[in-house]
Structures are given as C-alpha cells and as structure tokens.
Amino acid sequence: MSFGDPNNPYGPPQQPAPGYGYPQQQPQQPGYGYPAAPPLGQQGYGQPGYGGYPGGPLTMPGNVKAARVMLFVIAGLQVIGAILIALSAVAISAAKNDEELANNVDFQQLADYSSGALWAMTLVVLAWGVFAIFLGAKFGSGGNGIRITTMVFAIITAVLGIYPFIVIGLVHTVLAVLVAVFVGKSEGAAWFNRSKYPAAH
C-alpha cells in the first residue's frame, strides 16, 4: 500500500470527513423560492427589504411629520388672510355707497379697481391654502413627485414671504423654509421613495 492510500494504517493522518464529530461551517443558503433577508439593522433607509421591494422607514419620520403640520399651518394662515382680504374688498365696496364719496370720480375708479383686485387676491390666497392642504394630505401615500412639488411650493411661498412682505408675511417664509429643509433631507427622500406595499402612515 502506498502512503497515498486513504485506507493505509501506516500513512499520514487523514482529516476527518465532514459529519464525523466535527461540525462544519457551511455558508447559509437561502430557502427554496424565497430571497434571503438582509441582516438585522440593514433594513433602514435605502436598503432592500423583504420580498424584493425597496426598503424604507415603516413610519413617517419626525421631520416629515413636522413638515406636514407646517403645511397645514400655512393653509390656516392662508384662509385667515383670504378672509381679511375679502373683508377689505367688502369695506371698499361699502365705501363706494357713501354719500360724500359718491360724486368723487377718482375714488370710484380706484374703488372699482381695488375691490376687483382684492377679490382676485382672495381667490389666489385661498387656492394656495387649499394646495397646501392637498400636499399635506398626500404625505402618507405620495411618492417622490409629491416631495418635489412640496419643495417647489415651499420655495415659492418663502420667496413670496420676502416680497411682498405685507401680503404673505415673515411667518410664511420661516415655515416654508423649514418645510423645504425637512422634506429635502435624506429622511424625507427615504420616506417618499419607500415601498408603498403596505403604505404606512
């Protein structure tokens, strides 16, 4: 017998075969028909989740919730502003019927122009508030399109808050900047790009 013969009792010692008293470290194989789950702690933002769907947070991040609340606050301020502008238009219309001003041609022309502009502004301000409510309501189910639209909305609102300052106001600017920042952060991107199966709120 040669020393290469595995049955040779005088040959070099042989390594034990797998299964004879020594557990072997085998790479874990995924089960049949099911993809392997990623290790715990790696199913966060941007990581693949179960079933082949892209991962993402299961609950709305705090800064995204804050942005949604701020949108609703902006909407409330818009409604208040629309009411105030409408009251101004009504006041100008009532002043037109004043006996002392009835014969003042210049005032009548200015009143006609002002009341018409104020009513138009009322509609615009109210529509902007409704749009803010729509965006906030879509935070639970909307995708990246809602995120981008919200950022554009917030930037425009912030600019309008700077000029004309009296029409929109500093509060609008601060809230709009915060909305744009919170939605634009990585947590906001992960939330709006998450899998919608099932959609979490």
mmCIF file of C-alpha atoms in Angstrom:
data_model
loop_
_atom_site.group_PDB
_atom_site.id
_atom_site.type_symbol
_atom_site.label_atom_id
_atom_site.label_comp_id
_atom_site.label_asym_id
_atom_site.label_seq_id
_atom_site.Cartn_x
_atom_site.Cartn_y
_atom_site.Cartn_z
ATOM 1 C CA MET A 1 0.000 0.000 0.000
ATOM 2 C CA SER A 2 1.181 3.485 -0.742
ATOM 3 C CA PHE A 3 1.093 6.359 1.679
ATOM 4 C CA GLY A 4 -1.419 7.998 -0.562
ATOM 5 C CA ASP A 5 -3.958 5.272 0.083
ATOM 6 C CA PRO A 6 -6.630 6.595 2.480
ATOM 7 C CA ASN A 7 -7.059 3.064 3.893
ATOM 8 C CA ASN A 8 -3.352 2.685 4.722
ATOM 9 C CA PRO A 9 -2.957 2.495 8.540
ATOM 10 C CA TYR A 10 0.740 3.492 8.218
ATOM 11 C CA GLY A 11 0.117 6.571 6.108
ATOM 12 C CA PRO A 12 -0.132 10.204 7.262
ATOM 13 C CA PRO A 13 -3.184 11.062 9.372
ATOM 14 C CA GLN A 14 -6.180 11.997 7.334
ATOM 15 C CA GLN A 15 -8.517 14.925 8.035
ATOM 16 C CA PRO A 16 -11.828 13.706 9.374
ATOM 17 C CA ALA A 17 -14.575 13.667 6.826
ATOM 18 C CA PRO A 18 -17.434 16.107 7.287
ATOM 19 C CA GLY A 19 -20.092 14.831 9.626
ATOM 20 C CA TYR A 20 -17.775 12.715 11.847
ATOM 21 C CA GLY A 21 -17.855 14.530 15.165
ATOM 22 C CA TYR A 22 -16.746 17.949 13.867
ATOM 23 C CA PRO A 23 -19.360 20.482 12.852
ATOM 24 C CA GLN A 24 -18.511 22.107 9.578
ATOM 25 C CA GLN A 25 -19.053 25.815 8.897
ATOM 26 C CA GLN A 26 -21.195 25.904 5.813
ATOM 27 C CA PRO A 27 -22.366 29.129 4.208
ATOM 28 C CA GLN A 28 -26.048 29.554 4.835
ATOM 29 C CA GLN A 29 -28.138 29.095 1.751
ATOM 30 C CA PRO A 30 -31.427 30.890 1.189
ATOM 31 C CA GLY A 31 -34.532 28.763 1.324
ATOM 32 C CA TYR A 32 -36.052 27.481 -1.862
ATOM 33 C CA GLY A 33 -38.231 30.072 -3.593
ATOM 34 C CA TYR A 34 -37.595 32.865 -1.048
ATOM 35 C CA PRO A 35 -34.898 35.558 -1.211
ATOM 36 C CA ALA A 36 -32.552 35.797 1.731
ATOM 37 C CA ALA A 37 -33.436 38.518 4.211
ATOM 38 C CA PRO A 38 -30.764 41.156 4.831
ATOM 39 C CA PRO A 39 -29.143 41.135 8.283
ATOM 40 C CA LEU A 40 -30.944 42.945 11.038
ATOM 41 C CA GLY A 41 -30.063 46.599 11.243
ATOM 42 C CA GLN A 42 -29.566 46.906 7.489
ATOM 43 C CA GLN A 43 -33.193 47.328 6.506
ATOM 44 C CA GLY A 44 -33.214 51.069 7.089
ATOM 45 C CA TYR A 45 -33.206 53.875 4.597
ATOM 46 C CA GLY A 46 -32.370 52.805 1.089
ATOM 47 C CA GLN A 47 -31.757 49.147 1.935
ATOM 48 C CA PRO A 48 -33.619 46.340 0.191
ATOM 49 C CA GLY A 49 -36.399 44.829 2.234
ATOM 50 C CA TYR A 50 -38.270 41.543 2.172
ATOM 51 C CA GLY A 51 -39.889 40.227 -0.963
ATOM 52 C CA GLY A 52 -37.692 42.218 -3.315
ATOM 53 C CA TYR A 53 -39.381 45.559 -2.579
ATOM 54 C CA PRO A 54 -37.180 48.572 -1.889
ATOM 55 C CA GLY A 55 -36.848 49.331 1.797
ATOM 56 C CA GLY A 56 -37.603 52.456 3.694
ATOM 57 C CA PRO A 57 -38.982 53.640 7.016
ATOM 58 C CA LEU A 58 -42.161 51.942 8.169
ATOM 59 C CA THR A 59 -43.416 55.034 9.977
ATOM 60 C CA MET A 60 -43.262 58.671 8.912
ATOM 61 C CA PRO A 61 -40.061 60.307 10.226
ATOM 62 C CA GLY A 62 -40.492 63.104 12.744
ATOM 63 C CA ASN A 63 -39.190 65.852 10.479
ATOM 64 C CA VAL A 64 -41.590 64.796 7.708
ATOM 65 C CA LYS A 65 -44.475 64.876 10.194
ATOM 66 C CA ALA A 66 -43.360 68.351 11.252
ATOM 67 C CA ALA A 67 -43.286 69.494 7.617
ATOM 68 C CA ARG A 68 -46.831 68.228 7.118
ATOM 69 C CA VAL A 69 -48.048 70.074 10.216
ATOM 70 C CA MET A 70 -46.361 73.244 8.940
ATOM 71 C CA LEU A 71 -48.165 72.876 5.617
ATOM 72 C CA PHE A 72 -51.468 72.742 7.488
ATOM 73 C CA VAL A 73 -50.446 75.830 9.490
ATOM 74 C CA ILE A 74 -49.616 77.647 6.247
ATOM 75 C CA ALA A 75 -53.033 76.617 4.905
ATOM 76 C CA GLY A 76 -54.715 78.002 8.016
ATOM 77 C CA LEU A 77 -52.855 81.291 7.667
ATOM 78 C CA GLN A 78 -53.900 81.446 4.013
ATOM 79 C CA VAL A 79 -57.548 81.025 4.962
ATOM 80 C CA ILE A 80 -57.250 83.781 7.574
ATOM 81 C CA GLY A 81 -55.540 86.016 5.014
ATOM 82 C CA ALA A 82 -58.244 85.322 2.446
ATOM 83 C CA ILE A 83 -60.930 86.294 4.969
ATOM 84 C CA LEU A 84 -59.142 89.556 5.800
ATOM 85 C CA ILE A 85 -58.692 90.444 2.135
ATOM 86 C CA ALA A 86 -62.338 89.645 1.423
ATOM 87 C CA LEU A 87 -63.394 91.907 4.307
ATOM 88 C CA SER A 88 -61.252 94.682 2.831
ATOM 89 C CA ALA A 89 -62.981 94.252 -0.520
ATOM 90 C CA VAL A 90 -66.378 94.411 1.179
ATOM 91 C CA ALA A 91 -65.340 97.562 3.077
ATOM 92 C CA ILE A 92 -64.245 99.294 -0.129
ATOM 93 C CA SER A 93 -67.494 98.316 -1.837
ATOM 94 C CA ALA A 94 -69.448 99.731 1.102
ATOM 95 C CA ALA A 95 -67.442 102.970 0.976
ATOM 96 C CA LYS A 96 -68.451 103.418 -2.644
ATOM 97 C CA ASN A 97 -72.035 103.946 -1.473
ATOM 98 C CA ASP A 98 -71.045 106.687 0.953
ATOM 99 C CA GLU A 99 -72.855 109.915 0.035
ATOM 100 C CA GLU A 100 -69.726 112.027 0.454
ATOM 101 C CA LEU A 101 -67.701 109.790 -1.895
ATOM 102 C CA ALA A 102 -70.446 109.001 -4.393
ATOM 103 C CA ASN A 103 -69.575 112.026 -6.523
ATOM 104 C CA ASN A 104 -65.812 111.553 -6.275
ATOM 105 C CA VAL A 105 -64.924 110.084 -9.678
ATOM 106 C CA ASP A 106 -61.325 109.353 -8.750
ATOM 107 C CA PHE A 107 -62.331 107.418 -5.655
ATOM 108 C CA GLN A 108 -64.987 105.462 -7.515
ATOM 109 C CA GLN A 109 -62.472 104.362 -10.160
ATOM 110 C CA LEU A 110 -59.927 103.444 -7.507
ATOM 111 C CA ALA A 111 -62.569 101.578 -5.519
ATOM 112 C CA ASP A 112 -63.660 99.586 -8.570
ATOM 113 C CA TYR A 113 -60.068 98.631 -9.339
ATOM 114 C CA SER A 114 -59.173 97.913 -5.715
ATOM 115 C CA SER A 115 -62.194 95.778 -4.936
ATOM 116 C CA GLY A 116 -61.710 93.726 -8.105
ATOM 117 C CA ALA A 117 -58.016 93.195 -7.324
ATOM 118 C CA LEU A 118 -58.801 92.278 -3.726
ATOM 119 C CA TRP A 119 -61.389 89.684 -4.747
ATOM 120 C CA ALA A 120 -58.917 88.172 -7.212
ATOM 121 C CA MET A 121 -56.247 88.111 -4.498
ATOM 122 C CA THR A 122 -58.714 86.448 -2.145
ATOM 123 C CA LEU A 123 -59.211 83.600 -4.601
ATOM 124 C CA VAL A 124 -55.459 83.187 -5.178
ATOM 125 C CA VAL A 125 -54.653 83.156 -1.458
ATOM 126 C CA LEU A 126 -57.454 80.681 -0.763
ATOM 127 C CA ALA A 127 -56.345 78.400 -3.625
ATOM 128 C CA TRP A 128 -52.766 78.458 -2.290
ATOM 129 C CA GLY A 129 -54.058 77.325 1.095
ATOM 130 C CA VAL A 130 -56.095 74.518 -0.457
ATOM 131 C CA PHE A 131 -52.993 73.390 -2.346
ATOM 132 C CA ALA A 132 -51.031 73.294 0.927
ATOM 133 C CA ILE A 133 -53.729 71.069 2.460
ATOM 134 C CA PHE A 134 -53.626 68.781 -0.589
ATOM 135 C CA LEU A 135 -49.846 68.374 -0.320
ATOM 136 C CA GLY A 136 -50.001 67.691 3.412
ATOM 137 C CA ALA A 137 -52.736 65.101 2.926
ATOM 138 C CA LYS A 138 -50.595 63.287 0.333
ATOM 139 C CA PHE A 139 -47.618 62.827 2.673
ATOM 140 C CA GLY A 140 -48.904 59.409 3.765
ATOM 141 C CA SER A 141 -49.264 57.869 0.306
ATOM 142 C CA GLY A 142 -47.464 60.165 -2.121
ATOM 143 C CA GLY A 143 -44.209 59.396 -3.863
ATOM 144 C CA ASN A 144 -41.217 61.430 -4.932
ATOM 145 C CA GLY A 145 -43.407 63.670 -7.122
ATOM 146 C CA ILE A 146 -45.231 64.945 -4.024
ATOM 147 C CA ARG A 147 -41.870 65.549 -2.343
ATOM 148 C CA ILE A 148 -40.560 67.631 -5.256
ATOM 149 C CA THR A 149 -43.848 69.529 -5.599
ATOM 150 C CA THR A 150 -43.797 70.298 -1.872
ATOM 151 C CA MET A 151 -40.245 71.644 -2.105
ATOM 152 C CA VAL A 152 -41.187 73.884 -5.060
ATOM 153 C CA PHE A 153 -44.312 75.056 -3.210
ATOM 154 C CA ALA A 154 -42.256 75.862 -0.110
ATOM 155 C CA ILE A 155 -39.598 77.772 -2.063
ATOM 156 C CA ILE A 156 -42.223 79.895 -3.858
ATOM 157 C CA THR A 157 -44.001 80.543 -0.557
ATOM 158 C CA ALA A 158 -40.720 81.591 1.072
ATOM 159 C CA VAL A 159 -39.948 83.987 -1.789
ATOM 160 C CA LEU A 160 -43.444 85.499 -1.629
ATOM 161 C CA GLY A 161 -42.971 85.907 2.103
ATOM 162 C CA ILE A 162 -39.977 88.134 1.453
ATOM 163 C CA TYR A 163 -41.650 90.223 -1.256
ATOM 164 C CA PRO A 164 -44.324 91.452 -0.979
ATOM 165 C CA PHE A 165 -43.762 91.149 2.764
ATOM 166 C CA ILE A 166 -47.143 92.542 3.871
ATOM 167 C CA VAL A 167 -49.182 90.159 1.722
ATOM 168 C CA ILE A 168 -47.642 86.891 2.881
ATOM 169 C CA GLY A 169 -45.567 87.659 5.950
ATOM 170 C CA LEU A 170 -42.431 86.523 7.725
ATOM 171 C CA VAL A 171 -44.194 83.570 9.372
ATOM 172 C CA HIS A 172 -44.891 82.095 5.951
ATOM 173 C CA THR A 173 -41.227 82.458 4.994
ATOM 174 C CA VAL A 174 -39.940 80.720 8.120
ATOM 175 C CA LEU A 175 -42.456 77.880 7.869
ATOM 176 C CA ALA A 176 -41.846 77.405 4.146
ATOM 177 C CA VAL A 177 -38.059 77.261 4.581
ATOM 178 C CA LEU A 178 -38.453 74.624 7.303
ATOM 179 C CA VAL A 179 -40.805 72.582 5.104
ATOM 180 C CA ALA A 180 -38.310 72.644 2.224
ATOM 181 C CA VAL A 181 -35.425 71.637 4.510
ATOM 182 C CA PHE A 182 -37.284 68.827 6.274
ATOM 183 C CA VAL A 183 -38.698 67.330 3.086
ATOM 184 C CA GLY A 184 -35.378 67.711 1.271
ATOM 185 C CA LYS A 185 -33.337 65.828 3.891
ATOM 186 C CA SER A 186 -32.360 62.174 3.477
ATOM 187 C CA GLU A 187 -35.140 61.015 5.817
ATOM 188 C CA GLY A 188 -37.678 62.793 3.627
ATOM 189 C CA ALA A 189 -36.223 61.213 0.498
ATOM 190 C CA ALA A 190 -36.319 57.759 2.114
ATOM 191 C CA TRP A 191 -39.944 58.237 3.161
ATOM 192 C CA PHE A 192 -41.254 59.387 -0.206
ATOM 193 C CA ASN A 193 -39.217 56.778 -2.121
ATOM 194 C CA ARG A 194 -40.179 53.905 0.161
ATOM 195 C CA SER A 195 -42.156 50.864 -0.882
ATOM 196 C CA LYS A 196 -45.869 51.538 -0.820
ATOM 197 C CA TYR A 197 -46.682 47.851 -0.040
ATOM 198 C CA PRO A 198 -48.134 48.282 2.509
ATOM 199 C CA ALA A 199 -48.293 52.061 2.796
ATOM 200 C CA ALA A 200 -47.516 53.228 6.311
ATOM 201 C CA HIS A 201 -48.772 56.415 7.900
#
